Amino acid sequence: MRDLSTPTEGSGYASAQVKDEARSPLIALIGPPNSGKTTLFNRLTGLRQKVANYPGVTVEKYVGQVQCNLERTVELVDLPGVHGFSARTLDERVTRDMLEGRLEDLSAPDAVVLIVDCTRLESQLMLVEPVLKLEIPTLLVLNMWDELEERGGNLDHMKLAHLLGVEVVKTNARVGVGVDQVKEFLSGVEIRQRGLPPPVHVLSNVPRGLPLPMIDAFTERRRRVDKVVDRVSFVRPGPARSTEGLDAIFLHRIWGPLVFLAVVLIVFQSIFTWAVPLMNGVELLITSSGEWLANRLSDGWFRSLLIDGVWAGVGSVVVFLPQILVLFLFLGILEDSGYMARAAVIADRVMYRVGLQGRAFLPLLSGYACAVPAILAARTVEDERDRLATIFITPFMTCSARLPVYALLIAAFIPDRPLIGWLMGYRAAVLLGLYGLGIMAAVVTAFLLKRTLLRAEPGSFVMDLPPYRLPSARSIGLRLLDRSKIFLRRAGRVIFAVTIVLWMLTQFPRLDAGPPPIEESALGRIGQVIEPAIEPLGFDWRIGIGLVTSLAAREVIVGTLGTIYGVENASDDSMVLQETLRRNLTPAAAIGLLVFFAFALQCMSTVAVMRRETGGWKWPMLQFCYMLVLAYSGAFIAVRVF
Amino acid sequence: MGSTAPESMSGLPKEEADVELRLGDIPLRQTVELVRIDLPADRAEPLLERGVLPGCRICPVRSSPTGDPIISVDGSLLALRRETADCLCVRLLSDFS
């Protein structure tokens, strides 16, 4: 296990120590999933938090500042929720490495706040022992104290503090009870002596150096936990009636699957219809600000770059922000309420048939908005092979970046005629078919993968079903804010760069009169080089360039075609673009292009995130080639069938 | 049955082969004690971390729409697969229910 976290003594600790000079104390917040950890984190830090990735992995690192009192601020890290320190999942690995001070850009914590759900004291206290072994100041937070009392439970928290030798605080993080006491503890944390070697203790589920089988090690620890639980006179709370009542519906033999389907439908409906007015608003904002800017700049290459290049390019991506936010709003509500775990249980059997597991449901659903956060969400899939398979098929889910491409081509080539009366038209049917195509490809791919490269004994599936809770607007709001920041940062970097390069390629080689005709520009020549390869699909060089630029992000092809067809502001006036498309593409080739986009991995962000999540180029390259072959042959067949 | 004292916490040899019960066979609402986990260590670990340990009390509280068991352990609700439940050897608690 040690080799998973390569020692970084040289660089890592040295730089951490340099940073020591002026840093405030760093405190790690850890706890099992669903213990209210993030709620407490949000209570403590509010808006003074930022998201970044841990070095090398895409586990999101939340660091925030806590203003304990007037003169004291400390840094708090919200570590991923874990049940143990086996390093079986990425989350556990990151948590372990951070606590041991083995992460490059973070020093070992000066103190630990361990939060547990005190209604389930016994199993939650299993984390205490390994944490205490770290021998750094620790605060044990007994969260959901109100719920414990409501359900008739009790325990002597002073005794618990005495037995464990740590401070103990009772909280109800949701409404903020006890948060001030946590702040009090934080204000007392001192920076550990500089130059001190990193802790020698190695966190693990099983004590190292003991030839004890794992089950026995756990049983031993459990016996000690039970002893503590006995001595603090823990009265176990009665059953949570509301959760039982809701489960009777949501996990009902008939109602359960029906509610599940309804939830999926509502999520879809929300992405594709309710988000549209918002997207139109954003689009209006972008175009009007572009026009405003254009009127203030003199005509020249700079205006062309800024308006036709940057504004149109970045704008075409920013438009998707509302859609992604609406999706994450729903996902946030579903997760925080506790329903998502039930959905995963219902989905598990079907997923299992394909070779996946129920936990893959959330990432795959997120994939309909964007594969990048979806691939990150796959880290909750505990089995490594299942996680890889989930990541591998996620890009087949029809992400929202495919939508503008589908919308353009469908509007241009598919007649607006009813297919099944008023219920469904040809256009809707084609769109639905494209979604189905993606799902089919995903199912077949997962099936194949689990029988070849990722063959494994079916793993044991254990899913925690947390009690149902009312989601807090505060937590979800903060998460949406994070999502927006991450999304905009991405659009700001990748898309910005691509549009500038693309624009420059259309401007050279320069003629006396100005930019060359598009066929003679550098971009046009590149397209003509590609043409022979895509001719069998019925695509000409213009589409070829679109395919190349859409490697950056799928929707870029819309803007690119706009530029190439010499239509100013393609996104404004897509009617003109549709006309031109109809002249340049046969209907069969248009279907081929749709199929191509359904399959191809035209998204560098996905490839980049794949590389980080799988720790190398092997999987992203394999996936890219696999999807390209599928896309090419799919389009090849489609052009001949239609 | 009486020979198996409560302190038989960890993976005991199969001395109760004649009355080998699996969690999958237990009717709803019948609390049982976990005797042994018939899974390799790495696959048992997620169970162990969540408190499913030899000696613990398990109560199947519900069955999912797909017929998989949902159990209560130490006040936590866990969903298992039938296949996993069949790897959990349990014994009835005669002094209860």
Short mmCIF file of C-alpha atoms in Angstrom, two decimals, chain A residues 24-290:
data_model
loop_
_atom_site.label_atom_id
_atom_site.label_comp_id
_atom_site.label_asym_id
_atom_site.label_seq_id
_atom_site.Cartn_x
_atom_site.Cartn_y
_atom_site.Cartn_z
CA SER A 24 -2.25 29.84 10.24
CA PRO A 25 -2.97 26.52 11.93
CA LEU A 26 -4.31 23.84 9.61
CA ILE A 27 -7.07 21.61 10.88
CA ALA A 28 -8.43 18.53 9.17
CA LEU A 29 -12.15 17.78 9.31
CA ILE A 30 -12.83 14.10 8.91
CA GLY A 31 -15.76 11.78 9.43
CA PRO A 32 -17.78 9.00 7.85
CA PRO A 33 -20.11 9.83 4.95
CA ASN A 34 -23.48 11.25 6.00
CA SER A 35 -22.23 12.36 9.40
CA GLY A 36 -22.94 15.99 8.60
CA LYS A 37 -19.30 16.77 7.95
CA THR A 38 -19.77 19.10 5.02
CA THR A 39 -22.68 20.81 6.74
CA LEU A 40 -20.39 21.62 9.66
CA PHE A 41 -17.67 22.74 7.27
CA ASN A 42 -20.08 25.11 5.55
CA ARG A 43 -21.28 26.39 8.94
CA LEU A 44 -17.73 27.13 10.00
CA THR A 45 -16.34 28.62 6.83
CA GLY A 46 -19.34 30.03 4.96
CA LEU A 47 -18.18 31.68 1.76
CA ARG A 48 -14.56 31.72 2.79
CA GLN A 49 -13.83 28.40 1.13
CA LYS A 50 -12.22 27.37 -2.10
CA VAL A 51 -12.11 24.18 -4.11
CA ALA A 52 -9.01 22.76 -5.67
CA ASN A 53 -7.82 19.31 -6.55
CA TYR A 54 -5.40 17.30 -4.51
CA PRO A 55 -2.16 16.90 -6.41
CA GLY A 56 -2.28 14.08 -8.91
CA VAL A 57 -5.85 13.06 -8.25
CA THR A 58 -9.12 14.77 -8.93
CA VAL A 59 -10.52 14.37 -5.47
CA GLU A 60 -11.76 17.84 -4.73
CA LYS A 61 -10.06 19.59 -1.88
CA TYR A 62 -12.15 22.01 0.08
CA VAL A 63 -10.15 24.42 2.17
CA GLY A 64 -11.79 27.22 4.08
CA GLN A 65 -10.93 29.83 6.63
CA VAL A 66 -12.60 29.90 10.00
CA GLN A 67 -12.75 33.17 11.86
CA CYS A 68 -12.67 31.83 15.42
CA ASN A 69 -12.68 35.22 17.06
CA LEU A 70 -11.54 38.72 16.24
CA GLU A 71 -7.85 38.05 16.02
CA ARG A 72 -7.69 34.38 15.15
CA THR A 73 -8.22 32.63 11.83
CA VAL A 74 -7.49 28.98 11.13
CA GLU A 75 -7.56 26.94 7.95
CA LEU A 76 -9.94 24.02 7.80
CA VAL A 77 -9.75 21.19 5.25
CA ASP A 78 -12.89 19.22 4.55
CA LEU A 79 -11.61 15.74 3.80
CA PRO A 80 -13.76 13.24 1.89
CA GLY A 81 -16.10 11.13 4.01
CA VAL A 82 -14.56 7.75 4.78
CA HIS A 83 -15.44 4.63 6.72
CA GLY A 84 -11.85 3.58 7.21
CA PHE A 85 -8.29 3.95 6.07
CA SER A 86 -7.84 0.99 3.79
CA ALA A 87 -6.94 3.20 0.82
CA ARG A 88 -9.32 1.06 -1.17
CA THR A 89 -10.90 4.14 -2.70
CA LEU A 90 -9.36 7.39 -3.88
CA ASP A 91 -11.18 9.20 -1.09
CA GLU A 92 -9.67 7.01 1.58
CA ARG A 93 -6.23 7.34 0.04
CA VAL A 94 -6.39 11.13 -0.01
CA THR A 95 -7.70 11.30 3.54
CA ARG A 96 -4.97 9.04 4.77
CA ASP A 97 -2.20 10.85 2.91
CA MET A 98 -3.39 14.23 4.14
CA LEU A 99 -3.52 13.14 7.77
CA GLU A 100 -0.08 11.63 7.48
CA GLY A 101 1.28 14.81 5.93
CA ARG A 102 2.24 13.14 2.70
CA LEU A 103 0.54 15.53 0.33
CA GLU A 104 2.80 17.93 -1.45
CA ASP A 105 0.96 21.18 -1.07
CA LEU A 106 -0.50 20.59 2.38
CA SER A 107 1.42 20.11 5.58
CA ALA A 108 0.21 17.55 8.09
CA PRO A 109 -2.70 18.94 10.11
CA ASP A 110 -2.07 20.66 13.43
CA ALA A 111 -5.29 19.23 14.79
CA VAL A 112 -8.14 16.98 13.73
CA VAL A 113 -11.86 17.48 14.09
CA LEU A 114 -13.57 14.10 13.89
CA ILE A 115 -17.30 14.35 13.36
CA VAL A 116 -19.62 11.39 13.88
CA ASP A 117 -23.34 10.77 13.72
CA CYS A 118 -23.99 9.99 17.37
CA THR A 119 -27.22 8.12 16.64
CA ARG A 120 -24.99 5.37 15.26
CA LEU A 121 -22.22 5.65 17.81
CA GLU A 122 -20.77 2.14 17.74
CA SER A 123 -19.91 1.88 14.06
CA GLN A 124 -18.89 5.54 13.85
CA LEU A 125 -16.46 5.29 16.73
CA MET A 126 -14.47 2.73 14.75
CA LEU A 127 -12.71 5.67 13.13
CA VAL A 128 -11.63 7.12 16.47
CA GLU A 129 -8.87 4.69 17.30
CA PRO A 130 -6.76 5.13 14.17
CA VAL A 131 -7.18 8.90 14.41
CA LEU A 132 -6.10 8.98 18.06
CA LYS A 133 -2.99 7.07 17.07
CA LEU A 134 -1.89 10.15 15.14
CA GLU A 135 -1.30 11.82 18.50
CA ILE A 136 -2.35 15.25 17.43
CA PRO A 137 -4.97 17.37 19.21
CA THR A 138 -8.38 15.97 18.37
CA LEU A 139 -11.91 17.19 18.85
CA LEU A 140 -14.70 14.65 18.69
CA VAL A 141 -17.93 16.19 17.43
CA LEU A 142 -21.07 14.27 18.29
CA ASN A 143 -23.31 15.51 15.53
CA MET A 144 -27.07 15.04 15.27
CA TRP A 145 -27.37 15.21 19.02
CA ASP A 146 -30.90 16.57 18.65
CA GLU A 147 -31.90 13.51 16.67
CA LEU A 148 -30.39 11.22 19.29
CA GLU A 149 -32.45 12.86 22.01
CA GLU A 150 -35.60 13.02 19.92
CA ARG A 151 -35.45 9.31 19.34
CA GLY A 152 -34.92 8.64 23.02
CA GLY A 153 -31.19 7.94 22.96
CA ASN A 154 -28.56 9.31 25.29
CA LEU A 155 -24.92 9.10 26.31
CA ASP A 156 -22.56 10.65 28.81
CA HIS A 157 -20.40 12.83 26.63
CA MET A 158 -18.19 14.00 29.52
CA LYS A 159 -17.37 10.40 30.29
CA LEU A 160 -16.64 9.77 26.61
CA ALA A 161 -14.23 12.72 26.57
CA HIS A 162 -12.54 11.34 29.67
CA LEU A 163 -12.25 7.79 28.33
CA LEU A 164 -10.89 8.81 24.94
CA GLY A 165 -8.78 11.64 26.26
CA VAL A 166 -10.10 14.15 23.74
CA GLU A 167 -12.45 17.09 23.84
CA VAL A 168 -16.03 16.24 22.94
CA VAL A 169 -18.70 18.63 21.65
CA LYS A 170 -22.39 17.96 21.02
CA THR A 171 -23.69 19.63 17.87
CA ASN A 172 -26.54 19.92 15.49
CA ALA A 173 -24.65 21.28 12.51
CA ARG A 174 -27.78 21.70 10.40
CA VAL A 175 -29.09 24.53 12.57
CA GLY A 176 -25.75 25.57 14.01
CA VAL A 177 -26.07 24.33 17.60
CA GLY A 178 -22.67 23.73 19.16
CA VAL A 179 -20.76 25.33 16.29
CA ASP A 180 -19.39 28.02 18.60
CA GLN A 181 -17.82 25.36 20.81
CA VAL A 182 -16.12 23.88 17.77
CA LYS A 183 -14.78 27.36 16.97
CA GLU A 184 -13.53 27.63 20.52
CA PHE A 185 -11.52 24.46 20.08
CA LEU A 186 -10.19 25.70 16.73
CA SER A 187 -9.08 28.97 18.25
CA GLY A 188 -6.92 27.07 20.72
CA VAL A 189 -5.03 25.08 18.09
CA GLU A 190 -1.35 25.90 17.95
CA ILE A 191 0.93 25.34 15.00
CA ARG A 192 2.95 22.29 15.72
CA GLN A 193 6.62 22.92 16.22
CA ARG A 194 8.38 23.74 13.01
CA GLY A 195 10.92 21.34 11.68
CA LEU A 196 9.23 18.51 13.48
CA PRO A 197 9.38 15.36 11.39
CA PRO A 198 6.08 14.29 9.90
CA PRO A 199 4.16 11.82 12.03
CA VAL A 200 5.63 8.35 11.93
CA HIS A 201 2.28 6.70 12.34
CA VAL A 202 0.79 5.11 9.33
CA LEU A 203 -2.96 5.06 9.22
CA SER A 204 -4.55 1.81 8.30
CA ASN A 205 -7.47 -0.34 9.18
CA VAL A 206 -5.21 -3.08 10.36
CA PRO A 207 -2.41 -2.35 12.79
CA ARG A 208 0.82 -2.78 10.91
CA GLY A 209 3.43 -5.23 12.03
CA LEU A 210 0.85 -7.44 13.67
CA PRO A 211 0.25 -10.74 11.96
CA LEU A 212 -3.45 -10.39 12.69
CA PRO A 213 -5.99 -11.26 10.02
CA MET A 214 -8.07 -8.26 9.11
CA ILE A 215 -11.33 -9.60 10.49
CA ASP A 216 -9.70 -10.19 13.87
CA ALA A 217 -8.12 -6.75 13.88
CA PHE A 218 -11.54 -5.22 13.30
CA THR A 219 -13.15 -7.41 15.92
CA GLU A 220 -10.51 -6.43 18.44
CA ARG A 221 -11.04 -2.78 17.77
CA ARG A 222 -14.76 -3.23 17.89
CA ARG A 223 -14.48 -4.85 21.29
CA ARG A 224 -12.63 -1.81 22.61
CA VAL A 225 -15.24 0.49 21.06
CA ASP A 226 -18.03 -1.54 22.64
CA LYS A 227 -16.36 -1.23 26.01
CA VAL A 228 -16.24 2.55 25.66
CA VAL A 229 -19.82 2.69 24.43
CA ASP A 230 -20.91 0.63 27.46
CA ARG A 231 -19.13 2.82 29.93
CA VAL A 232 -20.59 6.07 28.61
CA SER A 233 -24.02 4.48 29.17
CA PHE A 234 -25.04 4.85 25.55
CA VAL A 235 -28.77 4.42 25.09
CA ARG A 236 -29.37 3.52 21.50
CA PRO A 237 -32.04 5.71 19.90
CA GLY A 238 -35.30 4.17 18.78
CA PRO A 239 -35.92 3.56 15.10
CA ALA A 240 -36.28 6.61 12.86
CA ARG A 241 -39.99 6.43 12.09
CA SER A 242 -39.98 8.93 9.26
CA THR A 243 -37.21 7.06 7.46
CA GLU A 244 -39.05 3.77 7.84
CA GLY A 245 -42.21 5.34 6.48
CA LEU A 246 -40.47 6.86 3.47
CA ASP A 247 -38.57 3.66 2.74
CA ALA A 248 -41.87 1.80 2.73
CA ILE A 249 -42.72 3.89 -0.33
CA PHE A 250 -39.36 4.49 -2.01
CA LEU A 251 -38.25 0.89 -1.67
CA HIS A 252 -41.69 -0.58 -2.26
CA ARG A 253 -41.87 -3.37 -4.77
CA ILE A 254 -44.11 -1.38 -7.11
CA TRP A 255 -43.97 2.23 -5.94
CA GLY A 256 -40.20 2.20 -5.57
CA PRO A 257 -39.35 1.70 -9.25
CA LEU A 258 -42.18 4.06 -10.27
CA VAL A 259 -40.85 6.85 -8.06
CA PHE A 260 -37.38 6.12 -9.42
CA LEU A 261 -38.57 6.53 -13.00
CA ALA A 262 -40.46 9.68 -12.11
CA VAL A 263 -37.33 11.15 -10.50
CA VAL A 264 -35.20 10.38 -13.55
CA LEU A 265 -37.86 11.90 -15.81
CA ILE A 266 -38.10 15.05 -13.69
CA VAL A 267 -34.33 15.47 -13.75
CA PHE A 268 -34.33 15.16 -17.52
CA GLN A 269 -37.29 17.41 -17.95
CA SER A 270 -35.57 19.99 -15.82
CA ILE A 271 -32.37 19.91 -17.85
CA PHE A 272 -34.05 20.07 -21.19
CA THR A 273 -37.03 22.30 -20.70
CA TRP A 274 -36.85 24.27 -17.48
CA ALA A 275 -33.25 25.28 -17.99
CA VAL A 276 -33.96 26.64 -21.46
CA PRO A 277 -35.32 30.09 -20.46
CA LEU A 278 -32.26 30.57 -18.27
CA MET A 279 -29.98 29.56 -21.11
CA ASN A 280 -31.74 31.97 -23.45
CA GLY A 281 -31.17 34.67 -20.87
CA VAL A 282 -27.47 33.93 -20.66
CA GLU A 283 -27.23 33.84 -24.45
CA LEU A 284 -28.94 37.22 -24.70
CA LEU A 285 -26.53 38.60 -22.17
CA ILE A 286 -23.53 37.32 -24.12
CA THR A 287 -24.70 38.54 -27.52
CA SER A 288 -25.79 41.94 -26.27
CA SER A 289 -22.57 42.45 -24.36
CA GLY A 290 -20.67 41.38 -27.49
#
